N, CA, C and O atoms as CSV, one atom per row, in Angstrom:
chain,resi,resn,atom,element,x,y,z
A,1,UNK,N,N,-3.075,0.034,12.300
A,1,UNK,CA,C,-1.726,-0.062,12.837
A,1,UNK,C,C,-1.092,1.326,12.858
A,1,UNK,O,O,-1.368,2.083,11.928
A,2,UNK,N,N,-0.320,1.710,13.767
A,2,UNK,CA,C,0.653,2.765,13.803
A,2,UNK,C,C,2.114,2.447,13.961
A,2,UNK,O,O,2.331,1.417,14.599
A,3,UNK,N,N,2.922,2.953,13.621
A,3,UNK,CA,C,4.026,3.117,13.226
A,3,UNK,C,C,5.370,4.510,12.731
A,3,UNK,O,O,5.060,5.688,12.555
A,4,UNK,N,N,6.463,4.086,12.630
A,4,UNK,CA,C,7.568,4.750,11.736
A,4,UNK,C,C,8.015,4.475,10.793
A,4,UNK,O,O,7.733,3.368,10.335
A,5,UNK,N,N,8.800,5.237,10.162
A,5,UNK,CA,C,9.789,4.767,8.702
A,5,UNK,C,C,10.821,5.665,9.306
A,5,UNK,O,O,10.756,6.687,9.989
A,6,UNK,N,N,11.984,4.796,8.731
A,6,UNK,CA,C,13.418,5.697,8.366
A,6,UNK,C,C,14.071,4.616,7.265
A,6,UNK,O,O,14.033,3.389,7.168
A,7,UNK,N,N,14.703,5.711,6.468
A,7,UNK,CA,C,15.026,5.436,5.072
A,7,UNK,C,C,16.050,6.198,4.376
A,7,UNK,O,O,16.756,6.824,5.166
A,8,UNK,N,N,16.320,6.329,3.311
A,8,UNK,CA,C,17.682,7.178,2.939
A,8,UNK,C,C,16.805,6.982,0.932
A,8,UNK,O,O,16.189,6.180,0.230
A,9,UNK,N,N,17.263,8.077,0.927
A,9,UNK,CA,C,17.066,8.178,-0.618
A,9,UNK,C,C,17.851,7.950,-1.136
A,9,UNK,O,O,18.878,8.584,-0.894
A,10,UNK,N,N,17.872,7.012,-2.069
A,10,UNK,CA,C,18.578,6.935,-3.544
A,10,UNK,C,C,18.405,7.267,-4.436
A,10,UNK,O,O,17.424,6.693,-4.909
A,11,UNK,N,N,19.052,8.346,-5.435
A,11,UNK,CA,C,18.225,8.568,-6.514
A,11,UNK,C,C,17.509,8.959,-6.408
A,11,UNK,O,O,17.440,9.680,-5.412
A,12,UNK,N,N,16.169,8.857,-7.415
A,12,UNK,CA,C,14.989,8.564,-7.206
A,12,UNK,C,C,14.249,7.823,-6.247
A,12,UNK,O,O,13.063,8.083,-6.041
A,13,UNK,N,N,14.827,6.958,-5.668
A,13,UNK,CA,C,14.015,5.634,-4.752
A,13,UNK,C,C,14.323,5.852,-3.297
A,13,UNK,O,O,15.363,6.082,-2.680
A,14,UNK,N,N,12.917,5.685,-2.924
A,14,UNK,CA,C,13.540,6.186,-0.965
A,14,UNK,C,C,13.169,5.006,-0.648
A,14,UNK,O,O,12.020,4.656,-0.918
A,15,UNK,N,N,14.185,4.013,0.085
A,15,UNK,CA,C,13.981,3.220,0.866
A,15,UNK,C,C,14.360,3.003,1.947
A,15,UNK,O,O,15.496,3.261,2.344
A,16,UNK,N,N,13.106,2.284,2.868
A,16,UNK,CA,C,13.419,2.462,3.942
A,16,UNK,C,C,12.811,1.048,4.970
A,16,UNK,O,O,12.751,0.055,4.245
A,17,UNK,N,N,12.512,0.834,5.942
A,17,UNK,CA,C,12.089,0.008,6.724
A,17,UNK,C,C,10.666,1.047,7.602
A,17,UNK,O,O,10.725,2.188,8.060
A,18,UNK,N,N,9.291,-0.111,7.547
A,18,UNK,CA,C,8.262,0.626,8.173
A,18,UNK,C,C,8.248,-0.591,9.468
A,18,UNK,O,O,8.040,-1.798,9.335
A,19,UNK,N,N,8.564,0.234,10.835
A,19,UNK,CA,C,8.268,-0.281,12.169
A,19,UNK,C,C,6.990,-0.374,12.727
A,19,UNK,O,O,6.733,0.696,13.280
A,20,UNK,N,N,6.256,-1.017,12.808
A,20,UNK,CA,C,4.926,-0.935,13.197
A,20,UNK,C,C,3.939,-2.210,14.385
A,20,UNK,O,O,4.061,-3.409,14.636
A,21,UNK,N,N,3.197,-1.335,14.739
A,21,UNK,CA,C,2.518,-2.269,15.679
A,21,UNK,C,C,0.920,-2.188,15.328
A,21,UNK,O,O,0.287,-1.147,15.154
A,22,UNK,N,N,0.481,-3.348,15.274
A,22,UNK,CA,C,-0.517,-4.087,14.632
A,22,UNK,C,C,-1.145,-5.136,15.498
A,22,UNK,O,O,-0.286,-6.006,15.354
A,23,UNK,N,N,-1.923,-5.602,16.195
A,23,UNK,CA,C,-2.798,-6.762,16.993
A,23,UNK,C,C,-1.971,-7.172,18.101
A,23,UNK,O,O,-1.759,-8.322,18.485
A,24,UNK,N,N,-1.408,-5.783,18.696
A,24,UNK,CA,C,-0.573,-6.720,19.544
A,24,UNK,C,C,1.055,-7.039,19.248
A,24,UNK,O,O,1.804,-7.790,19.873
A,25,UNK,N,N,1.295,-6.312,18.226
A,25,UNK,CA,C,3.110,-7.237,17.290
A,25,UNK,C,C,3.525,-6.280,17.122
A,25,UNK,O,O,2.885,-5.245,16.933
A,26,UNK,N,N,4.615,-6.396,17.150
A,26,UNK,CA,C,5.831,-5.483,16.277
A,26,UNK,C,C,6.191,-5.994,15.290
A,26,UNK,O,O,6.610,-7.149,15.220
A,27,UNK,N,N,6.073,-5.135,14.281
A,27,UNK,CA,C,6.474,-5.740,12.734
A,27,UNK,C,C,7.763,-4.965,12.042
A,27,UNK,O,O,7.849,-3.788,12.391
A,28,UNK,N,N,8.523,-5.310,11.354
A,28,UNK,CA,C,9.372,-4.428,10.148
A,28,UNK,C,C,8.653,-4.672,8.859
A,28,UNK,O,O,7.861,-5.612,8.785
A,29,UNK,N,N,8.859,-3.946,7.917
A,29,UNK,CA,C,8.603,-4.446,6.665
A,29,UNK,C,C,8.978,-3.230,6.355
A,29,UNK,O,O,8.787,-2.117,6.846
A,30,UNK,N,N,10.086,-4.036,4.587
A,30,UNK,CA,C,10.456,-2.882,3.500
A,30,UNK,C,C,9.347,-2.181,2.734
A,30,UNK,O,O,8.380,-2.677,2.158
A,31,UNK,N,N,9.707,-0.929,2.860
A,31,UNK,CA,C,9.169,-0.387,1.662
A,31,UNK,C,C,9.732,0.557,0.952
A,31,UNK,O,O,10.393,1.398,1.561
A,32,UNK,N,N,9.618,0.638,-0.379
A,32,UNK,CA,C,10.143,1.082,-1.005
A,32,UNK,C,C,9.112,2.541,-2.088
A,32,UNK,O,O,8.030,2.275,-2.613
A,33,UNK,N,N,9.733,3.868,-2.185
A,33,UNK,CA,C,8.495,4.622,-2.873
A,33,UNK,C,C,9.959,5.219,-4.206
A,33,UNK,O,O,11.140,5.561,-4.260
A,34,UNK,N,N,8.640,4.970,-5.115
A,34,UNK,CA,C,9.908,5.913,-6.308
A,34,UNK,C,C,8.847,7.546,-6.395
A,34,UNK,O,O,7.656,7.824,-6.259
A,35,UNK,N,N,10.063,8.258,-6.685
A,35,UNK,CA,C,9.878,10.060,-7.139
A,35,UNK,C,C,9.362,9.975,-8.575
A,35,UNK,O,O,9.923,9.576,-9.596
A,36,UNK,N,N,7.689,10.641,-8.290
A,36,UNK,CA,C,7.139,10.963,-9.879
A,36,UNK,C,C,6.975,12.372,-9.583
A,36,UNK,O,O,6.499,12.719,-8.502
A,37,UNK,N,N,7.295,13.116,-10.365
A,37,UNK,CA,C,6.534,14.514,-10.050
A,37,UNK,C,C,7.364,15.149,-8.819
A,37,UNK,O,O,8.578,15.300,-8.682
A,38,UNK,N,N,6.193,15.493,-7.903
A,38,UNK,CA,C,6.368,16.176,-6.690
A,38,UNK,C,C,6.337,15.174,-5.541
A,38,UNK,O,O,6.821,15.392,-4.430
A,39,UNK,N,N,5.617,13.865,-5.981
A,39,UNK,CA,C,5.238,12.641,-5.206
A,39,UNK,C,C,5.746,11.677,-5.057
A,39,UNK,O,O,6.750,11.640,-5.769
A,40,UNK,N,N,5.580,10.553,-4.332
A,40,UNK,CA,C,6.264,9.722,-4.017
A,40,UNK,C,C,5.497,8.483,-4.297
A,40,UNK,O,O,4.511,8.323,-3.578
A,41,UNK,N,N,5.671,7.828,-4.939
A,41,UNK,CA,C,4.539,5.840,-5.111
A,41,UNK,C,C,4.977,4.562,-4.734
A,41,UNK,O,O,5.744,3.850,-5.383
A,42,UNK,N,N,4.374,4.263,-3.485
A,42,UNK,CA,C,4.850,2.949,-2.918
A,42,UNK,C,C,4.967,1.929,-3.858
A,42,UNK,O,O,4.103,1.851,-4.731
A,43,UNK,N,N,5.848,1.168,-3.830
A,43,UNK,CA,C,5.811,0.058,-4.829
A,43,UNK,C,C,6.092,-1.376,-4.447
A,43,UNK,O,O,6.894,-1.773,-3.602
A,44,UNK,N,N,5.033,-2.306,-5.469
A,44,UNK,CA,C,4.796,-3.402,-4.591
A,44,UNK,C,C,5.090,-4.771,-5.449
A,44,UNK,O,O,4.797,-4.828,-6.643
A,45,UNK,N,N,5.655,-5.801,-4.792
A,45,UNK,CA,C,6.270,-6.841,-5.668
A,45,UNK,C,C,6.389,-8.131,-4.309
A,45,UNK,O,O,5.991,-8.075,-3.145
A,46,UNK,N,N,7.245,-9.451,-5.210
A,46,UNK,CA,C,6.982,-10.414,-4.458
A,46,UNK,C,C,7.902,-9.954,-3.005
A,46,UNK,O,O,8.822,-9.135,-2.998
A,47,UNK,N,N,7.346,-10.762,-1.745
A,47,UNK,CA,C,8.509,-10.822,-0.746
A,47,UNK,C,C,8.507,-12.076,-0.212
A,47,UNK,O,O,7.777,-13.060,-0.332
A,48,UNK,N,N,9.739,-11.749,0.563
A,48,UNK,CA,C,10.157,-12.834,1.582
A,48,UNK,C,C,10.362,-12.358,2.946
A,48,UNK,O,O,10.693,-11.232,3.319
A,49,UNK,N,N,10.079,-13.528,3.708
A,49,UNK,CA,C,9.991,-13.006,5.499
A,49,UNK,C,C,11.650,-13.552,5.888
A,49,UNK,O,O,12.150,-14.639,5.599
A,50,UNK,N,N,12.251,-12.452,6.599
A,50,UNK,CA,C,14.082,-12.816,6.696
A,50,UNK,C,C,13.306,-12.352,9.084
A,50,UNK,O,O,13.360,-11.474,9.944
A,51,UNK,N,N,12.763,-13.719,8.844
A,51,UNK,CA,C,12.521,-13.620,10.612
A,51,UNK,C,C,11.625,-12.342,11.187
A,51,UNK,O,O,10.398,-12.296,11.275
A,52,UNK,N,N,12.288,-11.640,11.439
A,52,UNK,CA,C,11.812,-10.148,12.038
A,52,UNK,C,C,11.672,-8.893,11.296
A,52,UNK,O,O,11.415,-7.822,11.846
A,53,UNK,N,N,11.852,-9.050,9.986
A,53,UNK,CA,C,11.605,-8.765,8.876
A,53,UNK,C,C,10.611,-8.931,7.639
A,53,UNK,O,O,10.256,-10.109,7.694
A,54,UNK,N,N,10.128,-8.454,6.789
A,54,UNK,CA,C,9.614,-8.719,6.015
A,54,UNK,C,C,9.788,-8.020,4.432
A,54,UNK,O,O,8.937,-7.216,4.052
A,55,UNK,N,N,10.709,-8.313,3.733
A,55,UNK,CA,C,11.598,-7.786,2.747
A,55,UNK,C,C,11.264,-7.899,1.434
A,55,UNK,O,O,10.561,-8.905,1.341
A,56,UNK,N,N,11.433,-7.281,0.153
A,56,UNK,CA,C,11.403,-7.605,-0.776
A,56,UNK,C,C,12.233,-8.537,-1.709
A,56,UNK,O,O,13.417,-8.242,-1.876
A,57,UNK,N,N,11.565,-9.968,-2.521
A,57,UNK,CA,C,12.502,-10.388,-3.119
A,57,UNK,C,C,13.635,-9.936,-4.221
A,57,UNK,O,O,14.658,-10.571,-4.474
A,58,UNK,N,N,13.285,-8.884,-4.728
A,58,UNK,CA,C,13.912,-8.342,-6.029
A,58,UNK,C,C,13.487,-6.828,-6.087
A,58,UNK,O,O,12.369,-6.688,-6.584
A,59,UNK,N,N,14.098,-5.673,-5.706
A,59,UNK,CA,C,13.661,-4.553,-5.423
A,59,UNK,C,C,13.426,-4.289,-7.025
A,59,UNK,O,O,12.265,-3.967,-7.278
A,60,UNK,N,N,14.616,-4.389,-8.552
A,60,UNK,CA,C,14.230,-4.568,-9.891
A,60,UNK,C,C,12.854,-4.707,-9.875
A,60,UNK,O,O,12.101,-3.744,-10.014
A,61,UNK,N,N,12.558,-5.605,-9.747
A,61,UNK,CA,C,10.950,-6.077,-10.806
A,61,UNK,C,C,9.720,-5.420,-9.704
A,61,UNK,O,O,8.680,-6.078,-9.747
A,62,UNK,N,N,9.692,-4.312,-8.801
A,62,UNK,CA,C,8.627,-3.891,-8.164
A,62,UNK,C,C,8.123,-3.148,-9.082
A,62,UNK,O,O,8.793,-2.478,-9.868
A,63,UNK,N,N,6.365,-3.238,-9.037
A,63,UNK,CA,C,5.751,-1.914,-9.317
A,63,UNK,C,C,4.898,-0.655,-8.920
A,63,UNK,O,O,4.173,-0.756,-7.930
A,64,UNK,N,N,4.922,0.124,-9.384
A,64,UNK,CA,C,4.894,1.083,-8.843
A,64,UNK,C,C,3.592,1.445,-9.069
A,64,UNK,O,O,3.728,2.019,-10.150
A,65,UNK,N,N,2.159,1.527,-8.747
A,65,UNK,CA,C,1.163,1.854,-8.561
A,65,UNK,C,C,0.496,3.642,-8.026
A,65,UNK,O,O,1.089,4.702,-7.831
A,66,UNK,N,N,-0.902,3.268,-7.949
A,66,UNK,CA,C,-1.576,4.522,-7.598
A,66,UNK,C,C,-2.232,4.337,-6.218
A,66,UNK,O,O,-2.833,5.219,-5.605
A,67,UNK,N,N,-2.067,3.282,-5.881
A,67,UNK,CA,C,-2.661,2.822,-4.014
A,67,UNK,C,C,-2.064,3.737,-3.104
A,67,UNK,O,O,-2.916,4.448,-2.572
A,68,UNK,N,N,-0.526,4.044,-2.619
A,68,UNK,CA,C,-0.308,4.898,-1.787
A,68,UNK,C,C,0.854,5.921,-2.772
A,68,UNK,O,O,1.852,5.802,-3.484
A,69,UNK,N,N,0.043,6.821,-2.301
A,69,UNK,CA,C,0.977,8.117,-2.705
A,69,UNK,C,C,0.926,9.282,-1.577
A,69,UNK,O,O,0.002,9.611,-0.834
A,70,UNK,N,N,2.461,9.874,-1.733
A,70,UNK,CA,C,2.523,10.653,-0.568
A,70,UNK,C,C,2.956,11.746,-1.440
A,70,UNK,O,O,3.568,11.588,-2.496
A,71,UNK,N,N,2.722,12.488,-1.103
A,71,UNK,CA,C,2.236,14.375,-1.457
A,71,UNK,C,C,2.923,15.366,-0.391
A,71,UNK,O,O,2.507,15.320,0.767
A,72,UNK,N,N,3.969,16.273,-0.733
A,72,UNK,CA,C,4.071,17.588,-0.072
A,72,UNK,C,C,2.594,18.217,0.387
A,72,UNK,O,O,1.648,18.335,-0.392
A,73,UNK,N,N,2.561,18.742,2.320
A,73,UNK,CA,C,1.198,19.112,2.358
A,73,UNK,C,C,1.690,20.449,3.338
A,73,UNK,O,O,2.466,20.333,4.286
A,74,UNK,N,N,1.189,21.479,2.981
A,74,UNK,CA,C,1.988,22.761,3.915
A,74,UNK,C,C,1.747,22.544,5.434
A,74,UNK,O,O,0.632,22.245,5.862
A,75,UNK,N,N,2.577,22.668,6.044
A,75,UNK,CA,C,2.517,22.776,7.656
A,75,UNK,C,C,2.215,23.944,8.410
A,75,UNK,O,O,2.706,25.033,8.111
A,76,UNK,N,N,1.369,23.776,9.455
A,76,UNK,CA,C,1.159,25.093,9.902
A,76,UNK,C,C,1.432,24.851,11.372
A,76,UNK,O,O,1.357,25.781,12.174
């Protein structure tokens, strides 16, 4: 699938909505990454589908794993 994000940081926590197209669909779905370090760790917990959406039930009780991490990478 390919896609966007736009999001706003809080704090520590950048959340945002990922737009994406997948088999044919347009999808939303939240995601949410918390600040460790220099990096960023997607974090993952129960959800619920709000229609055209696909959201988290309780942003509190997510966790925060080693599956996706995003890294400063120099640009040239």
């Amino acid at each position: 699938s390919t896609g966007t994000f736009a999001g706003e940081m809080k704090g520590d926590t950048l959340i945002a909505e990922y737009t994406f197209d997948a088999e044919g669909m347009r999808s939303v779905r939240e995601i949410v990454f918390l600040r460790k370090g220099a990096n960023l760790v997607e974090g993952y917990g129960d959800i619920r589908d709000e229609g055209s959406k696909v959201m988290f039930k309780d942003r509190s009780k997510l966790t925060f794993g080693d599956a996706v991490v995003l890294a400063k990478v120099p640009c040239n």
